[in-house]
Coordinates of C-alpha atoms in Angstrom, one line a residue:
Chain A
M1 CA 24.3 -163.3 -2.5
I2 CA 26.4 -163.5 -5.7
S3 CA 29.5 -161.4 -6.2
L4 CA 28.5 -158.8 -8.8
A5 CA 32.1 -157.6 -9.0
G6 CA 33.4 -161.2 -9.5
R7 CA 30.8 -161.8 -12.3
D8 CA 31.7 -158.6 -14.0
I9 CA 35.4 -159.4 -13.9
L10 CA 34.8 -162.9 -15.2
Y11 CA 32.6 -161.5 -18.0
S12 CA 35.1 -159.0 -19.2
W13 CA 38.3 -160.8 -17.9
G14 CA 40.4 -159.8 -20.9
K15 CA 39.9 -156.1 -20.2
F16 CA 40.7 -156.6 -16.5
V17 CA 43.8 -158.8 -17.1
F18 CA 45.3 -156.5 -19.8
T19 CA 44.6 -153.4 -17.7
G20 CA 46.0 -155.2 -14.6
M21 CA 49.1 -156.1 -16.6
G22 CA 49.7 -152.5 -17.5
L23 CA 49.2 -151.4 -14.0
G24 CA 51.4 -154.4 -12.9
L25 CA 54.4 -153.1 -14.8
L26 CA 54.0 -149.8 -13.0
I27 CA 53.8 -151.6 -9.7
G28 CA 56.8 -153.7 -10.7
I29 CA 58.8 -150.6 -11.3
T30 CA 57.7 -149.2 -8.0
L31 CA 58.7 -152.4 -6.2
S32 CA 62.0 -152.4 -8.1
M33 CA 62.7 -148.8 -7.0
A34 CA 62.2 -149.7 -3.4
G35 CA 64.4 -152.7 -4.1
I36 CA 67.1 -150.5 -5.6
Y37 CA 67.1 -148.3 -2.4
R38 CA 67.3 -151.4 -0.2
G39 CA 70.1 -152.7 -2.4
M40 CA 72.0 -149.4 -2.0
V41 CA 71.7 -149.7 1.8
E42 CA 72.7 -153.3 1.7
D43 CA 75.7 -152.5 -0.5
A44 CA 76.8 -149.9 2.0
K45 CA 76.4 -152.3 4.9
A46 CA 78.2 -155.1 2.9
L47 CA 81.1 -152.7 2.3
L48 CA 81.4 -152.0 6.0
D49 CA 80.7 -155.6 7.1
N50 CA 83.2 -157.1 4.7
S51 CA 85.9 -154.7 5.7
G52 CA 86.1 -156.6 9.0
A53 CA 86.9 -153.3 10.9
D54 CA 85.5 -151.9 14.1
L55 CA 86.9 -148.4 13.5
W56 CA 87.8 -146.3 10.5
V57 CA 90.7 -143.8 11.1
V58 CA 90.7 -141.1 8.5
Q59 CA 92.2 -137.7 7.8
K60 CA 91.2 -135.2 10.5
D61 CA 87.8 -133.4 10.0
T62 CA 86.9 -135.4 6.9
L63 CA 84.1 -137.9 6.3
G64 CA 86.5 -140.3 4.5
P65 CA 87.3 -142.6 3.1
Y66 CA 83.9 -143.3 1.3
A67 CA 82.1 -140.0 1.5
E68 CA 85.0 -137.6 1.2
P69 CA 88.7 -137.8 0.1
S70 CA 91.0 -138.7 3.0
S71 CA 94.7 -138.9 3.2
L72 CA 96.9 -140.3 6.0
Y73 CA 100.6 -141.2 6.1
D74 CA 101.0 -144.9 5.5
D75 CA 103.0 -145.3 8.7
I76 CA 100.3 -144.1 11.1
W77 CA 99.0 -147.6 11.4
R78 CA 102.0 -148.6 13.5
E79 CA 101.2 -145.9 16.1
I80 CA 97.6 -147.0 16.2
R81 CA 98.5 -150.7 16.3
S82 CA 100.6 -150.1 19.4
M83 CA 97.8 -148.5 21.3
P84 CA 96.1 -150.7 24.0
E85 CA 93.1 -152.8 23.1
V86 CA 93.8 -152.6 19.3
E87 CA 94.0 -156.1 17.9
Q88 CA 94.8 -155.2 14.3
A89 CA 95.4 -152.1 12.2
A90 CA 95.7 -152.1 8.4
N91 CA 96.2 -149.4 5.8
I92 CA 93.7 -149.3 3.0
T93 CA 93.2 -147.3 -0.2
Y94 CA 90.1 -146.9 -2.4
L95 CA 90.1 -145.6 -5.9
T96 CA 87.1 -145.9 -8.2
M97 CA 88.2 -146.1 -11.8
Q98 CA 87.8 -147.8 -15.2
I99 CA 89.7 -151.1 -15.4
G100 CA 90.7 -152.2 -18.8
K101 CA 90.3 -155.7 -20.2
Q102 CA 90.7 -157.2 -23.6
D103 CA 87.1 -156.6 -24.5
G104 CA 86.4 -153.3 -22.9
D105 CA 86.5 -151.8 -19.5
V106 CA 84.7 -152.1 -16.2
R107 CA 84.0 -149.5 -13.5
A108 CA 85.3 -150.8 -10.3
M109 CA 86.6 -149.7 -6.9
V110 CA 90.2 -150.7 -6.7
T111 CA 91.2 -151.4 -3.1
G112 CA 94.7 -151.6 -1.9
L113 CA 95.3 -154.2 0.7
T114 CA 98.0 -154.3 3.4
P115 CA 100.1 -157.4 3.0
G116 CA 98.9 -160.0 5.5
E117 CA 96.7 -163.0 5.6
P118 CA 93.0 -163.7 5.3
G119 CA 91.2 -162.0 8.1
T120 CA 93.3 -158.9 8.0
P121 CA 91.0 -155.8 8.0
G122 CA 90.1 -154.9 4.4
W123 CA 90.7 -158.3 3.0
P124 CA 87.8 -160.1 1.3
P125 CA 86.4 -162.4 3.9
Y126 CA 85.7 -165.3 1.6
L127 CA 86.4 -166.4 -2.0
I128 CA 84.1 -168.3 -4.3
A129 CA 87.0 -169.3 -6.5
G130 CA 90.8 -169.2 -6.7
R131 CA 93.0 -167.9 -3.8
Q132 CA 93.9 -164.7 -2.0
I133 CA 96.7 -162.4 -3.1
T134 CA 100.0 -163.9 -2.0
R135 CA 102.5 -161.8 -4.0
S136 CA 103.4 -158.2 -3.4
H137 CA 102.6 -157.1 -6.9
Y138 CA 100.4 -157.7 -10.0
E139 CA 97.8 -160.0 -8.5
A140 CA 94.2 -159.2 -8.0
V141 CA 91.1 -160.6 -6.4
A142 CA 87.8 -159.4 -8.0
D143 CA 84.2 -159.4 -7.2
I144 CA 82.2 -161.7 -9.5
A145 CA 80.0 -158.8 -10.5
S146 CA 82.9 -157.3 -12.4
G147 CA 82.6 -160.0 -14.9
F148 CA 86.3 -161.0 -14.6
K149 CA 87.3 -164.6 -14.5
L150 CA 90.2 -166.4 -12.9
G151 CA 93.3 -165.9 -15.0
D152 CA 92.0 -162.8 -16.7
R153 CA 94.6 -160.1 -17.3
I154 CA 93.4 -156.6 -16.4
Q155 CA 95.0 -153.2 -16.8
I156 CA 95.2 -150.7 -13.9
R157 CA 97.0 -147.6 -15.0
R158 CA 100.2 -148.8 -16.6
S159 CA 100.4 -152.2 -14.9
R160 CA 98.7 -155.5 -15.8
Y161 CA 97.3 -157.8 -13.1
T162 CA 96.2 -161.4 -13.1
I163 CA 92.9 -162.3 -11.4
V164 CA 93.8 -165.0 -8.9
G165 CA 90.6 -165.1 -6.9
L166 CA 86.9 -164.2 -7.1
T167 CA 84.7 -163.1 -4.3
R168 CA 81.0 -162.1 -4.0
R169 CA 79.1 -159.1 -2.6
M170 CA 82.2 -157.0 -2.3
V171 CA 80.9 -153.7 -3.8
S172 CA 81.3 -150.0 -3.2
S173 CA 78.4 -148.0 -1.8
N174 CA 77.6 -147.1 -5.4
G175 CA 77.4 -150.8 -6.3
D176 CA 80.6 -150.9 -8.2
P177 CA 82.4 -154.2 -7.9
M178 CA 85.6 -154.2 -5.9
V179 CA 89.0 -155.3 -7.2
F180 CA 91.7 -155.9 -4.6
I181 CA 95.3 -155.4 -5.3
P182 CA 98.4 -155.1 -3.1
L183 CA 98.7 -151.8 -1.2
K184 CA 101.9 -150.6 -2.9
D185 CA 100.5 -151.1 -6.3
A186 CA 97.3 -149.3 -5.3
Q187 CA 99.3 -146.4 -3.9
E188 CA 101.2 -146.2 -7.1
A189 CA 97.9 -146.4 -9.1
Q190 CA 96.5 -143.5 -7.1
F191 CA 99.6 -141.4 -7.5
L192 CA 101.3 -142.3 -10.8
K193 CA 101.5 -139.6 -13.4
D194 CA 102.3 -140.1 -17.0
N195 CA 106.0 -139.9 -18.2
D196 CA 105.7 -136.4 -19.5
A197 CA 104.3 -135.1 -16.2
I198 CA 107.1 -136.9 -14.3
W199 CA 109.7 -135.4 -16.6
K200 CA 108.2 -131.9 -16.3
Q201 CA 108.0 -132.2 -12.5
R202 CA 111.7 -133.2 -12.3
R203 CA 112.7 -130.3 -14.5
R204 CA 110.8 -127.8 -12.4
T205 CA 112.4 -129.3 -9.3
A206 CA 115.9 -129.0 -10.8
Q207 CA 115.2 -125.4 -11.8
N208 CA 114.4 -124.5 -8.2
P209 CA 117.7 -123.2 -6.8
A210 CA 116.6 -124.1 -3.3
F211 CA 116.6 -127.8 -4.3
N212 CA 119.4 -127.8 -6.8
R213 CA 122.3 -126.6 -4.6
P214 CA 125.8 -127.3 -5.8
V215 CA 127.1 -127.5 -2.2
V216 CA 124.6 -130.3 -1.4
P217 CA 124.9 -132.5 -4.5
D218 CA 122.6 -135.3 -3.3
L219 CA 119.7 -133.0 -2.3
L220 CA 118.1 -132.9 -5.7
D221 CA 118.1 -136.7 -6.1
A222 CA 116.7 -137.1 -2.7
I223 CA 113.9 -134.7 -3.4
I224 CA 113.1 -136.2 -6.8
A225 CA 113.1 -139.7 -5.2
S226 CA 110.6 -138.5 -2.5
Q227 CA 108.4 -137.1 -5.2
S228 CA 108.1 -140.4 -7.0
V229 CA 106.6 -142.4 -4.2
N230 CA 103.1 -142.1 -2.6
P231 CA 103.3 -142.3 1.2
Y232 CA 99.6 -141.9 1.7
V233 CA 96.7 -144.2 2.3
N234 CA 93.0 -143.3 2.6
A235 CA 92.2 -144.8 5.9
V236 CA 93.5 -147.2 8.6
L237 CA 91.1 -150.0 9.4
V238 CA 91.2 -151.0 13.1
R239 CA 89.9 -154.1 14.8
V240 CA 89.5 -153.9 18.5
E241 CA 90.3 -156.7 20.8
T242 CA 87.4 -158.8 21.8
G243 CA 85.6 -157.6 24.9
H244 CA 86.6 -154.0 24.5
S245 CA 84.5 -151.1 23.5
P246 CA 85.2 -149.6 20.0
E247 CA 83.9 -146.2 21.2
E248 CA 86.6 -146.1 24.0
V249 CA 89.4 -147.0 21.6
A250 CA 88.1 -144.5 19.1
E251 CA 88.1 -141.8 21.7
S252 CA 91.6 -142.7 22.7
I253 CA 92.8 -142.4 19.1
R254 CA 91.0 -139.1 18.6
R255 CA 92.6 -137.7 21.8
W256 CA 96.2 -138.9 21.4
K257 CA 96.6 -139.1 17.6
R258 CA 94.4 -136.1 16.8
L259 CA 92.7 -138.0 13.9
T260 CA 89.1 -138.5 13.0
V261 CA 87.8 -141.9 13.9
Y262 CA 84.4 -143.4 13.0
T263 CA 82.8 -146.5 14.6
R264 CA 80.7 -148.9 12.6
G265 CA 77.5 -147.1 13.5
Q266 CA 78.9 -143.7 12.6
M267 CA 80.3 -145.0 9.3
E268 CA 76.9 -146.6 8.5
E269 CA 75.2 -143.2 9.3
I270 CA 77.6 -141.5 6.9
L271 CA 77.0 -144.0 4.1
V272 CA 73.3 -144.3 4.5
G273 CA 72.5 -140.9 5.9
K274 CA 74.8 -138.8 3.7
L275 CA 76.3 -140.7 0.8
I276 CA 73.2 -142.3 -0.5
A277 CA 70.7 -139.8 1.0
T278 CA 70.3 -137.9 -2.3
S279 CA 69.7 -141.1 -4.2
A280 CA 67.2 -142.2 -1.5
R281 CA 65.4 -138.9 -1.9
Q282 CA 65.3 -139.3 -5.6
I283 CA 64.0 -142.8 -5.3
F284 CA 61.4 -141.7 -2.8
M285 CA 60.2 -139.0 -5.2
F286 CA 60.0 -141.6 -7.9
L287 CA 57.9 -143.8 -5.6
V288 CA 55.6 -140.9 -4.9
I289 CA 55.2 -140.1 -8.6
L290 CA 54.6 -143.7 -9.5
A291 CA 52.0 -144.0 -6.7
I292 CA 50.2 -140.9 -8.0
V293 CA 50.4 -142.1 -11.6
S294 CA 49.1 -145.6 -10.5
S295 CA 46.3 -144.0 -8.5
A296 CA 45.3 -141.8 -11.5
I297 CA 45.4 -144.8 -13.8
V298 CA 43.2 -146.9 -11.5
A299 CA 40.8 -144.0 -10.9
F300 CA 40.5 -143.3 -14.6
I301 CA 40.0 -147.0 -15.5
I302 CA 37.4 -147.7 -12.8
Y303 CA 35.6 -144.4 -13.5
T304 CA 35.5 -145.3 -17.2
L305 CA 34.3 -148.8 -16.4
T306 CA 31.6 -147.4 -14.1
L307 CA 30.4 -144.9 -16.7
G308 CA 30.0 -147.8 -19.1
K309 CA 27.6 -149.4 -16.6
I310 CA 25.4 -146.3 -15.7
R311 CA 22.3 -147.9 -17.2
E312 CA 22.9 -151.2 -15.3
I313 CA 23.5 -149.2 -12.1
A314 CA 20.3 -147.3 -12.6
V315 CA 18.4 -150.6 -13.1
L316 CA 20.1 -152.1 -10.0
K317 CA 19.1 -149.1 -8.0
L318 CA 15.5 -149.1 -9.3
I319 CA 15.0 -152.7 -8.5
G320 CA 16.1 -152.0 -4.9
T321 CA 19.8 -152.8 -4.8
K322 CA 21.4 -151.1 -1.7
N323 CA 24.0 -148.5 -2.2
R324 CA 26.5 -150.6 -0.3
T325 CA 26.1 -153.4 -2.9
I326 CA 26.9 -150.9 -5.7
V327 CA 29.8 -149.4 -3.7
G328 CA 31.1 -153.0 -3.1
L329 CA 30.8 -153.8 -6.9
I330 CA 33.0 -150.8 -7.8
M331 CA 35.4 -151.0 -4.9
Q332 CA 35.9 -154.8 -5.3
Q333 CA 36.6 -154.3 -9.0
S334 CA 39.1 -151.6 -8.2
I335 CA 40.9 -153.7 -5.6
A336 CA 40.8 -156.8 -7.9
L337 CA 42.5 -154.7 -10.6
G338 CA 45.1 -153.7 -8.0
L339 CA 45.6 -157.4 -7.0
I340 CA 46.1 -158.4 -10.6
G341 CA 48.5 -155.5 -10.9
F342 CA 50.3 -156.4 -7.7
V343 CA 50.8 -160.1 -8.8
V344 CA 52.1 -159.0 -12.2
G345 CA 54.2 -156.3 -10.6
K346 CA 55.7 -158.7 -8.1
I347 CA 56.5 -161.3 -10.8
S348 CA 58.0 -158.7 -13.1
A349 CA 60.1 -157.2 -10.4
T350 CA 61.4 -160.5 -9.2
L351 CA 61.9 -162.3 -12.5
L352 CA 62.5 -159.5 -14.9
M353 CA 63.7 -156.3 -13.3
A354 CA 65.8 -157.5 -10.4
P355 CA 68.0 -159.9 -12.4
L356 CA 68.4 -157.5 -15.3
F357 CA 68.9 -154.2 -13.5
P358 CA 72.6 -153.2 -13.4
K359 CA 72.5 -152.4 -9.6
Y360 CA 71.8 -154.8 -6.8
V361 CA 68.0 -154.9 -6.3
L362 CA 67.0 -156.3 -2.9
L363 CA 63.3 -157.2 -2.8
Q364 CA 62.4 -157.6 0.8
P365 CA 59.2 -159.4 1.9
L366 CA 58.3 -156.5 4.2
D367 CA 58.5 -154.1 1.2
S368 CA 56.2 -156.4 -0.7
I369 CA 53.7 -156.4 2.2
I370 CA 53.8 -152.6 2.5
G371 CA 53.5 -152.4 -1.3
F372 CA 50.5 -154.8 -1.2
I373 CA 48.8 -152.7 1.5
A374 CA 49.6 -149.5 -0.4
V375 CA 48.1 -151.0 -3.7
V376 CA 44.9 -152.0 -1.9
M377 CA 44.6 -148.6 -0.2
I378 CA 45.4 -146.7 -3.4
C379 CA 42.8 -148.8 -5.4
A380 CA 40.2 -148.3 -2.7
L381 CA 40.8 -144.6 -2.7
S382 CA 41.0 -144.4 -6.5
S383 CA 37.5 -145.9 -6.7
I384 CA 36.0 -143.0 -4.8
I385 CA 35.4 -140.9 -7.9
A386 CA 33.7 -143.8 -9.6
I387 CA 31.6 -144.6 -6.5
R388 CA 30.5 -140.9 -6.3
A389 CA 29.4 -141.1 -9.9
A390 CA 27.5 -144.3 -9.4
L391 CA 25.8 -143.0 -6.3
R392 CA 24.6 -140.0 -8.2
V393 CA 22.9 -142.1 -10.8
D394 CA 19.2 -141.6 -10.6
P395 CA 17.2 -144.8 -10.7
A396 CA 14.7 -142.9 -12.8
E397 CA 17.2 -143.1 -15.6
A398 CA 16.1 -146.7 -16.1
I399 CA 12.6 -145.4 -16.8
G400 CA 12.1 -143.6 -20.1
G401 CA 10.7 -140.1 -20.5
Chain B
M1 CA -10.1 -147.0 2.0
A2 CA -8.7 -150.4 1.1
A3 CA -8.1 -151.9 -2.3
K4 CA -6.4 -154.9 -3.7
G5 CA -4.0 -154.2 -6.6
I6 CA -3.1 -150.6 -6.9
L7 CA -5.4 -147.6 -6.3
I8 CA -4.3 -144.0 -7.1
Q9 CA -6.4 -141.1 -5.9
G10 CA -5.9 -137.4 -6.8
L11 CA -2.2 -137.9 -7.4
K12 CA -0.4 -134.6 -8.2
K13 CA 3.1 -133.8 -9.1
R14 CA 4.5 -130.3 -9.4
Y15 CA 8.1 -129.6 -10.6
G16 CA 9.7 -126.4 -9.5
S17 CA 7.9 -123.6 -7.6
G18 CA 6.5 -120.1 -8.1
D19 CA 6.2 -118.8 -11.6
T20 CA 8.3 -121.6 -13.1
A21 CA 6.3 -124.4 -11.5
V22 CA 5.0 -127.1 -13.8
D23 CA 2.1 -129.4 -12.9
A24 CA 3.1 -132.6 -14.5
L25 CA 0.3 -134.5 -12.8
K26 CA -2.8 -132.6 -11.9
A27 CA -5.3 -135.2 -10.9
V28 CA -4.6 -138.9 -11.5
D29 CA -7.1 -141.4 -10.5
M30 CA -6.6 -145.1 -11.4
H31 CA -7.4 -148.5 -10.1
V32 CA -5.9 -151.7 -11.4
A33 CA -7.2 -154.9 -9.8
P34 CA -5.1 -158.0 -9.2
G35 CA -4.9 -160.1 -12.4
E36 CA -5.7 -157.1 -14.6
V37 CA -3.6 -155.6 -17.3
V38 CA -4.5 -152.0 -18.2
G39 CA -3.0 -149.7 -20.8
L40 CA -1.8 -146.2 -20.0
I41 CA -1.8 -144.1 -23.2
G42 CA -0.9 -140.5 -23.8
P43 CA 1.1 -138.3 -26.0
S44 CA 4.7 -137.2 -25.3
G45 CA 4.8 -134.8 -22.4
S46 CA 1.4 -135.9 -21.0
G47 CA 2.9 -137.1 -17.8
K48 CA 3.1 -140.9 -18.4
S49 CA 6.7 -141.2 -17.3
T50 CA 6.2 -138.9 -14.3
L51 CA 3.3 -141.1 -13.2
L52 CA 5.3 -144.2 -13.6
K53 CA 8.2 -142.7 -11.6
C54 CA 5.7 -141.7 -8.8
L55 CA 4.1 -145.1 -8.7
G56 CA 7.6 -146.7 -8.8
A57 CA 8.6 -144.7 -5.7
V58 CA 11.4 -143.1 -7.7
I59 CA 10.2 -139.5 -7.3
E60 CA 7.9 -138.2 -4.7
P61 CA 4.4 -137.0 -5.7
T62 CA 3.2 -133.6 -4.5
A63 CA -0.1 -134.7 -3.2
G64 CA -2.6 -137.5 -3.4
K65 CA -2.8 -141.1 -2.3
I66 CA -1.4 -144.4 -3.5
I67 CA -2.7 -147.6 -2.0
L68 CA -0.9 -150.8 -2.8
D69 CA -2.6 -154.1 -2.0
N70 CA -4.5 -152.5 0.9
D71 CA -1.5 -150.6 2.2
I72 CA -1.3 -146.9 2.0
I73 CA 2.2 -146.2 0.7
Y74 CA 1.6 -142.5 -0.1
D75 CA -0.8 -140.1 1.4
D76 CA 0.5 -136.6 0.9
G77 CA 3.8 -138.0 1.9
W78 CA 5.5 -141.4 1.9
K79 CA 4.2 -143.8 4.4
V80 CA 6.9 -146.3 3.8
K81 CA 10.4 -145.6 5.2
D82 CA 12.4 -147.9 3.0
L83 CA 11.4 -147.0 -0.6
R84 CA 14.3 -149.1 -1.9
A85 CA 12.8 -152.2 -0.2
L86 CA 9.3 -151.2 -1.5
R87 CA 10.6 -151.1 -5.0
R88 CA 12.4 -154.4 -4.6
D89 CA 9.7 -156.4 -2.9
R90 CA 6.4 -154.9 -3.9
I91 CA 6.8 -153.3 -7.3
G92 CA 7.9 -155.0 -10.5
F93 CA 9.5 -153.2 -13.4
V94 CA 9.6 -154.0 -17.1
F95 CA 11.4 -151.5 -19.2
Q96 CA 11.3 -150.5 -22.9
A97 CA 14.6 -152.3 -23.4
P98 CA 15.2 -155.3 -21.3
Y99 CA 18.2 -153.8 -19.5
L100 CA 19.4 -157.1 -18.3
I101 CA 22.7 -157.0 -16.4
P102 CA 25.2 -158.1 -19.1
F103 CA 27.6 -159.9 -16.8
L104 CA 25.0 -162.1 -15.1
D105 CA 23.6 -165.1 -16.8
V106 CA 19.9 -165.3 -17.4
T107 CA 19.1 -167.1 -14.2
D108 CA 21.0 -164.8 -12.0
N109 CA 19.6 -161.7 -13.7
V110 CA 16.2 -162.9 -12.4
A111 CA 17.4 -164.5 -9.2
L112 CA 19.3 -161.3 -8.2
L113 CA 16.1 -159.6 -6.8
P114 CA 15.1 -162.3 -4.4
M115 CA 18.8 -162.6 -3.4
L116 CA 18.8 -158.9 -2.7
A117 CA 15.7 -159.5 -0.5
G118 CA 17.6 -162.0 1.5
M119 CA 16.5 -165.3 -0.1
S120 CA 19.2 -168.0 -0.5
N121 CA 20.9 -168.3 -3.9
L122 CA 19.5 -171.8 -4.3
E123 CA 15.9 -170.8 -3.5
A124 CA 16.2 -167.7 -5.7
R125 CA 17.4 -169.6 -8.7
K126 CA 14.8 -172.2 -8.2
R127 CA 12.1 -169.5 -8.3
A128 CA 13.7 -168.0 -11.4
I129 CA 13.7 -171.4 -13.2
E130 CA 10.0 -171.8 -12.3
L131 CA 9.2 -168.5 -14.0
F132 CA 11.3 -169.5 -17.0
E133 CA 9.1 -172.6 -17.4
A134 CA 6.0 -170.4 -17.4
L135 CA 7.6 -167.9 -19.9
D136 CA 9.1 -170.7 -22.1
V137 CA 12.7 -169.6 -21.8
K138 CA 13.9 -172.4 -19.5
H139 CA 16.2 -173.7 -22.2
R140 CA 18.1 -170.4 -22.1
A141 CA 18.6 -170.3 -18.3
K142 CA 22.4 -170.6 -18.5
A143 CA 22.8 -168.3 -21.4
M144 CA 24.2 -164.8 -21.1
P145 CA 21.8 -161.9 -22.1
S146 CA 23.9 -161.1 -25.2
Q147 CA 23.1 -164.6 -26.5
L148 CA 19.3 -164.1 -26.4
S149 CA 17.0 -162.8 -29.1
G150 CA 15.1 -159.5 -28.4
G151 CA 11.9 -161.4 -27.5
E152 CA 13.7 -163.8 -25.2
Q153 CA 15.4 -160.9 -23.4
Q154 CA 12.0 -159.2 -22.9
R155 CA 10.6 -162.5 -21.4
V156 CA 13.5 -162.7 -19.0
A157 CA 12.9 -159.0 -18.1
I158 CA 9.3 -159.9 -17.4
A159 CA 10.4 -162.8 -15.2
R160 CA 12.6 -160.3 -13.3
G161 CA 9.6 -158.1 -12.8
L162 CA 7.6 -161.0 -11.5
V163 CA 10.1 -162.9 -9.5
N164 CA 9.4 -161.2 -6.1
Q165 CA 5.7 -161.7 -6.7
P166 CA 4.9 -158.0 -6.4
P167 CA 1.2 -156.9 -6.3
V168 CA 1.9 -154.5 -9.2
I169 CA 4.1 -154.4 -12.3
L170 CA 4.9 -151.2 -14.1
A171 CA 5.7 -151.9 -17.7
D172 CA 7.2 -148.9 -19.6
E173 CA 6.6 -149.5 -23.3
P174 CA 7.7 -153.1 -23.1
T175 CA 6.9 -153.8 -26.7
A176 CA 8.5 -150.8 -28.3
P177 CA 11.5 -152.6 -29.8
L178 CA 9.5 -155.6 -31.0
D179 CA 7.7 -156.5 -34.2
S180 CA 3.9 -157.0 -34.1
E181 CA 4.0 -160.7 -33.5
R182 CA 6.5 -160.5 -30.7
A183 CA 4.8 -157.5 -29.2
L184 CA 1.5 -159.4 -29.0
T185 CA 3.3 -162.4 -27.5
V186 CA 4.7 -160.2 -24.8
I187 CA 1.2 -158.7 -24.0
R188 CA -0.2 -162.3 -24.0
I189 CA 2.5 -163.3 -21.5
L190 CA 1.8 -160.3 -19.3
N191 CA -1.9 -161.2 -19.3
D192 CA -1.2 -164.8 -18.4
M193 CA 1.2 -163.8 -15.7
A194 CA -1.2 -161.2 -14.3
K195 CA -3.9 -163.9 -13.9
R196 CA -1.5 -166.6 -12.7
F197 CA 0.2 -164.4 -10.0
E198 CA -2.8 -162.1 -9.2
T199 CA -0.7 -159.1 -10.3
A200 CA -1.9 -155.8 -11.4
I201 CA 0.0 -154.6 -14.5
I202 CA 0.1 -151.1 -15.9
V203 CA 1.4 -151.0 -19.4
V204 CA 2.5 -147.6 -20.6
T205 CA 2.5 -147.7 -24.4
H206 CA 2.3 -145.8 -27.7
D207 CA 2.1 -149.0 -29.6
E208 CA -1.0 -149.0 -31.8
K209 CA -0.8 -152.7 -32.4
I210 CA -1.2 -153.7 -28.8
I211 CA -3.7 -151.0 -27.7
P212 CA -6.7 -153.1 -28.9
T213 CA -5.7 -155.9 -26.6
F214 CA -6.5 -154.0 -23.4
K215 CA -9.9 -154.3 -21.7
R216 CA -9.4 -151.0 -19.9
I217 CA -7.3 -148.1 -21.0
Y218 CA -6.4 -145.0 -19.0
H219 CA -5.7 -142.0 -21.2
I220 CA -3.5 -139.3 -19.7
R221 CA -3.4 -135.8 -21.1
D222 CA -2.1 -132.7 -19.5
G223 CA -1.5 -134.5 -16.3
A224 CA -5.0 -135.9 -15.8
T225 CA -6.3 -139.3 -16.5
Y226 CA -9.6 -140.6 -17.8
E227 CA -10.7 -144.1 -18.3
E228 CA -11.9 -145.8 -21.5
K229 CA -13.2 -149.2 -22.0
G230 CA -10.9 -151.1 -24.3
Q231 CA -11.6 -153.7 -26.9
G232 CA -9.8 -156.5 -25.1
R233 CA -9.2 -158.4 -28.3
G234 CA -7.3 -161.6 -28.5
F235 CA -6.9 -162.7 -24.9
E236 CA -10.4 -163.9 -24.0

């Protein structure tokens, strides 16, 4: 038996291909949306993986440092480092800001690194060009996605930094590229006020008789000096000695230091379950809307194509064609339209949307398989209206009168 | 009672019921022998199409008897379970317009019926080509319907009606869209095919130019038929 659907598609291939391409762009957007969600999760995991930490010690009762502001004194790391089963502890600061460059600015997450050596928690685990930071000030390592190049001079607050190294896949949970600078510089960048504000603060302090006491002449200077430094960091990253349980160390820090500590799993839950949950819900809603729109388009197209064949269907029924052959004709065409759309969608998502989209788009094979099954099912379901119309066609319509 | 060809006795068809009931067919009696082409003539609303639909097993008559090649297919109720198969295997249709499937080539338009009946594609196409030879359209076997002239399309439609070698062909105004010459050619072909394949052919027509070609004519008026001897000109 010949394939009626196949013959019809070959006969009017232009109509099918162009309709399939239109549908394909919708499917491409749908696949890209799924890829954007996967990319956000992957970015969040990359942020945690690349930090090289087993535990995140943050301000008590906060979800810091990524989901909520968190402030800790920058000497707490010593107490944590001295605890049993702790291999390394390092301060870290995070500040998302615009970084200036000669030809514009880039949004990036500026990360303050504890002085140390590669492998210290928080340090970029590998470089694709240049070297790690070796000086205490004014050097930076940037993610390649920032667009910075080796030797570029960038502006963070009032200081200029030289890019000495480039890394890859070091991004914030929002997908902003990370720029690593020395911790002291980062603390200053977080805290530093403009000159007028500093001057006003000094004057207010000097006007306060409690601080400006003639009998204690050095008190005012000491207070002003303390106001001009930032003794805070956002978190302490902790690496646990091999063979020991991060949960037990975390429990010990919570108990003895009265700080909030998150393990890798808990931090991932915060990032994926809370920080990007709203975005995930928005993307899910877009996916649902796109699926509905795609279904409506397929249903409308197949219904219109079927209405255009009413006379042929009546003739087919009159000459004894079984209903299942007619159902097959319509459903196969609908699925064929979906297949054309899926191929176009997959190609457009892979070659067009993923490389050009400003966020990381991770197109996973599993999502493509799920998408493929969904497209086939949607197309099969969308053909039901047309099938009902075809089955209602009276074979008598082929006979006049 | 047995009869070759098609025999119709006291066929009635009523639409609706009660006060609004309409008797479209009141008493139709007809017999068309194998190899015979008869005309069925009547004004609009006389019941021609209803009769054709009843004979084509598209609608169910109300009463009467239809015997097809010695088999009773209707006797106050259908005696055949699978009407679709009946239409496919034992009744041929030729329509006013050819109604060829536009996305199938000429050969597959005709071969589709035997394929639907379970014949292999190769065998079905071979049978179609044999008919094309008889109908003088073999040279267009690979063409698409849109590439054929009106007369060629109608010949292909006749081939489709004949391809399953049914005992009866119902032709619904098959010459309506054709000029005189082509209309007479179609009737000549139907006569030839009727004789060649021992098929009974009922031609419903209004077409004045082909009416003189029938040897027998059934007139239908107000749902009843009466027979008239035709002139039978041109095909002796």
